[in-house]
Short mmCIF file of C-alpha atoms in Angstrom, two decimals:
data_model
loop_
_atom_site.label_atom_id
_atom_site.label_comp_id
_atom_site.label_asym_id
_atom_site.label_seq_id
_atom_site.Cartn_x
_atom_site.Cartn_y
_atom_site.Cartn_z
CA MET A 9 0.00 0.00 0.00
CA LYS A 10 1.28 3.46 -0.86
CA PRO A 11 2.19 5.72 2.11
CA LYS A 12 -0.41 8.35 1.16
CA THR A 13 -3.15 5.70 0.94
CA LEU A 14 -2.09 4.20 4.26
CA ILE A 15 -2.17 7.63 5.94
CA LEU A 16 -5.65 8.34 4.52
CA CYS A 17 -6.93 4.94 5.70
CA LEU A 18 -5.52 5.49 9.20
CA ALA A 19 -7.02 8.99 9.36
CA ALA A 20 -10.42 7.67 8.27
CA ALA A 21 -10.27 4.87 10.87
CA ALA A 22 -9.33 7.34 13.61
CA THR A 23 -12.20 9.65 12.62
CA ILE A 24 -14.71 6.79 12.67
CA THR A 25 -13.41 5.69 16.09
CA LEU A 26 -13.77 9.22 17.51
CA ILE A 27 -17.30 9.56 16.11
CA ALA A 28 -18.28 6.18 17.58
CA GLN A 29 -16.89 7.16 20.99
CA GLU A 30 -18.78 10.47 20.95
CA SER A 31 -22.14 8.85 20.23
CA GLY A 32 -22.09 6.14 22.91
CA ILE A 33 -22.52 5.93 26.65
CA LEU A 34 -19.47 6.84 28.71
CA HIS A 35 -18.26 3.93 30.85
CA PRO A 36 -20.86 1.36 29.74
CA GLU A 37 -19.37 -1.02 32.32
CA MET A 38 -21.18 1.02 35.03
CA ALA A 39 -24.44 -0.94 34.96
CA PRO A 40 -27.77 0.64 35.97
CA ALA A 41 -29.25 -0.21 39.37
CA ALA A 42 -32.64 -1.30 37.98
CA GLY A 43 -34.63 -1.51 34.76
CA SER A 44 -33.62 -2.26 31.21
CA TRP A 45 -34.02 -0.54 27.85
CA GLU A 46 -36.86 -2.95 27.08
CA GLN A 47 -38.45 -2.87 30.56
CA PRO A 48 -37.87 0.41 32.40
CA ALA A 49 -38.06 0.26 36.21
CA ALA A 50 -40.53 3.17 36.43
CA LYS A 51 -42.46 5.84 34.54
CA LEU A 52 -41.91 9.53 35.18
CA GLY A 53 -44.46 12.01 33.79
CA ALA A 54 -47.20 11.57 31.23
CA THR A 55 -47.15 12.51 27.56
CA PRO A 56 -48.81 15.93 27.47
CA ASP A 57 -51.75 16.77 25.18
CA GLN A 58 -50.13 20.13 24.39
CA PRO A 59 -46.39 20.84 24.45
CA TRP A 60 -46.63 23.57 27.12
CA THR A 61 -48.88 24.35 30.09
CA ALA A 62 -50.74 27.67 30.37
CA THR A 63 -48.15 29.13 32.75
CA THR A 64 -45.34 28.37 30.31
CA VAL A 65 -47.29 29.88 27.38
CA GLY A 66 -48.08 32.96 29.50
CA ALA A 67 -44.41 33.38 30.45
CA GLY A 68 -43.15 33.14 26.86
CA VAL A 69 -41.84 36.17 25.00
CA GLY A 70 -45.00 37.50 23.37
CA LYS A 71 -46.79 34.57 25.05
CA THR A 72 -45.00 32.23 22.66
CA PRO A 73 -42.58 29.74 24.21
CA GLN A 74 -39.88 28.10 22.15
CA PRO A 75 -41.03 25.10 20.10
CA GLY A 76 -41.49 21.86 22.01
CA THR A 77 -42.56 18.34 21.13
CA PRO A 78 -44.36 15.85 23.39
CA VAL A 79 -42.11 12.79 23.81
CA SER A 80 -41.48 9.62 25.78
CA LYS A 81 -37.82 8.61 26.13
CA VAL A 82 -36.29 5.63 27.91
CA GLY A 83 -33.02 6.28 29.68
CA GLU A 84 -31.03 6.18 32.88
CA ILE A 85 -31.53 8.96 35.43
CA VAL A 86 -28.07 10.43 36.04
CA ASP A 87 -26.48 13.35 37.81
CA PHE A 88 -25.84 15.55 34.76
CA SER A 89 -22.73 17.10 36.32
CA CYS A 90 -20.94 13.89 37.37
CA TYR A 91 -21.80 12.19 34.08
CA LEU A 92 -20.35 14.97 31.90
CA GLN A 93 -17.33 15.62 34.12
CA LEU A 94 -16.44 12.06 35.18
CA GLY A 95 -18.56 9.66 33.11
CA LYS A 96 -20.14 8.29 36.27
CA HIS A 97 -23.58 6.66 36.34
CA GLY A 98 -25.22 3.35 37.24
CA ALA A 99 -25.65 1.52 40.53
CA ALA A 100 -22.11 2.28 41.74
CA HIS A 101 -22.73 6.02 41.38
CA ARG A 102 -26.28 6.02 42.80
CA PRO A 103 -25.47 7.34 46.34
CA CYS A 104 -23.27 10.16 44.99
CA GLY A 105 -25.79 11.05 42.27
CA GLN A 106 -28.61 11.15 44.81
CA LYS A 107 -26.65 13.58 47.01
CA CYS A 108 -25.71 15.75 44.05
CA VAL A 109 -29.26 16.19 42.70
CA LEU A 110 -30.74 16.72 46.17
CA ASN A 111 -28.21 19.54 46.60
CA GLY A 112 -29.05 21.27 43.34
CA GLN A 113 -27.02 19.62 40.58
CA PRO A 114 -28.95 19.22 37.31
CA ILE A 115 -30.79 15.98 36.55
CA GLY A 116 -30.07 14.07 33.37
CA LEU A 117 -31.64 11.33 31.29
CA LEU A 118 -29.06 9.24 29.44
CA THR A 119 -30.55 7.32 26.50
CA LYS A 120 -29.27 4.08 24.98
CA ASP A 121 -27.55 5.95 22.13
CA GLY A 122 -25.70 8.22 24.59
CA THR A 123 -27.90 11.30 24.18
CA LEU A 124 -28.05 13.29 27.42
CA TYR A 125 -31.17 15.31 28.25
CA MET A 126 -31.62 17.68 31.17
CA ILE A 127 -34.82 16.92 33.12
CA MET A 128 -36.81 19.94 34.29
CA PRO A 129 -40.26 20.57 35.77
CA GLU A 130 -42.46 21.96 32.96
CA GLU A 131 -44.86 24.37 34.66
CA HIS A 132 -43.19 27.79 34.53
CA ASP A 133 -44.82 29.69 37.41
CA PRO A 134 -44.78 26.80 39.91
CA ARG A 135 -41.14 26.12 38.91
CA ARG A 136 -40.20 29.74 39.41
CA ASP A 137 -42.13 30.04 42.68
CA GLY A 138 -40.96 26.75 44.24
CA GLY A 139 -44.18 24.77 43.78
CA VAL A 140 -42.60 21.97 41.74
CA ASP A 141 -39.39 20.04 42.25
CA ALA A 142 -37.77 17.25 40.27
CA LYS A 143 -35.05 16.51 42.83
CA ALA A 144 -36.99 13.98 44.94
CA LYS A 145 -38.08 11.88 41.94
CA ALA A 146 -34.59 12.06 40.44
CA SER A 147 -33.11 10.88 43.71
CA ASP A 148 -35.61 7.99 43.91
CA TYR A 149 -34.79 6.86 40.36
CA MET A 150 -31.05 7.73 40.29
CA GLY A 151 -29.08 5.12 38.37
CA GLN A 152 -32.22 3.36 37.13
CA ILE A 153 -33.54 3.06 33.60
CA VAL A 154 -36.94 4.75 33.44
CA ASP A 155 -39.46 5.94 30.86
CA VAL A 156 -39.72 9.74 30.96
CA SER A 157 -42.57 11.61 29.25
CA GLY A 158 -42.86 15.34 28.76
CA THR A 159 -42.01 18.06 26.29
CA GLU A 160 -38.67 17.98 24.49
CA ALA A 161 -37.01 21.28 23.67
CA SER A 162 -33.55 21.92 22.27
CA HIS A 163 -31.32 24.79 21.23
CA ASN A 164 -27.72 24.83 19.95
CA GLY A 165 -26.98 21.30 21.12
CA TYR A 166 -28.69 21.56 24.51
CA ARG A 167 -31.56 19.11 25.02
CA ALA A 168 -34.16 19.02 27.77
CA ILE A 169 -37.33 17.17 28.65
CA TYR A 170 -39.82 19.24 30.66
CA VAL A 171 -41.96 16.96 32.85
CA GLN A 172 -45.38 18.01 34.16
CA GLY A 173 -46.69 17.31 37.63
CA LEU A 174 -43.53 17.19 39.73
CA THR A 175 -45.32 18.98 42.58
CA LYS A 176 -43.89 19.21 46.08
#
């Protein structure tokens, strides 16, 4: 094989390897505490009839929130911070993840393909005024594979699922 062809083949293989690593779950050896992709351990939220509640519509600029789509996604509840920074998740990370989310770290949903969503309460006014809280549910389900329903929104690579009914 010619040197130029060999270099091109190696570069292509390295690129494919990097792309494959970027699209998967970090540290797949850290197994979830409960549930599977086929049989989630629990259900969080219900698929909404409309993307946004009245308080979210009312709070939108010109009473028009950003676009959202009702979804149901299966994934592992993770501590967003520890997952992105350290790759930690699963049963072994459950106690740490529970402490982190109960103390204000963002909640994540890690899907089978490695997509990471932030989980947020949907209702704008109750969220703003302290009437809803996702921390307790996230702590209960930390490290478990669950089915989450709500409204998906995204912007510039950020993804979130807004879940209704996470009242205190």
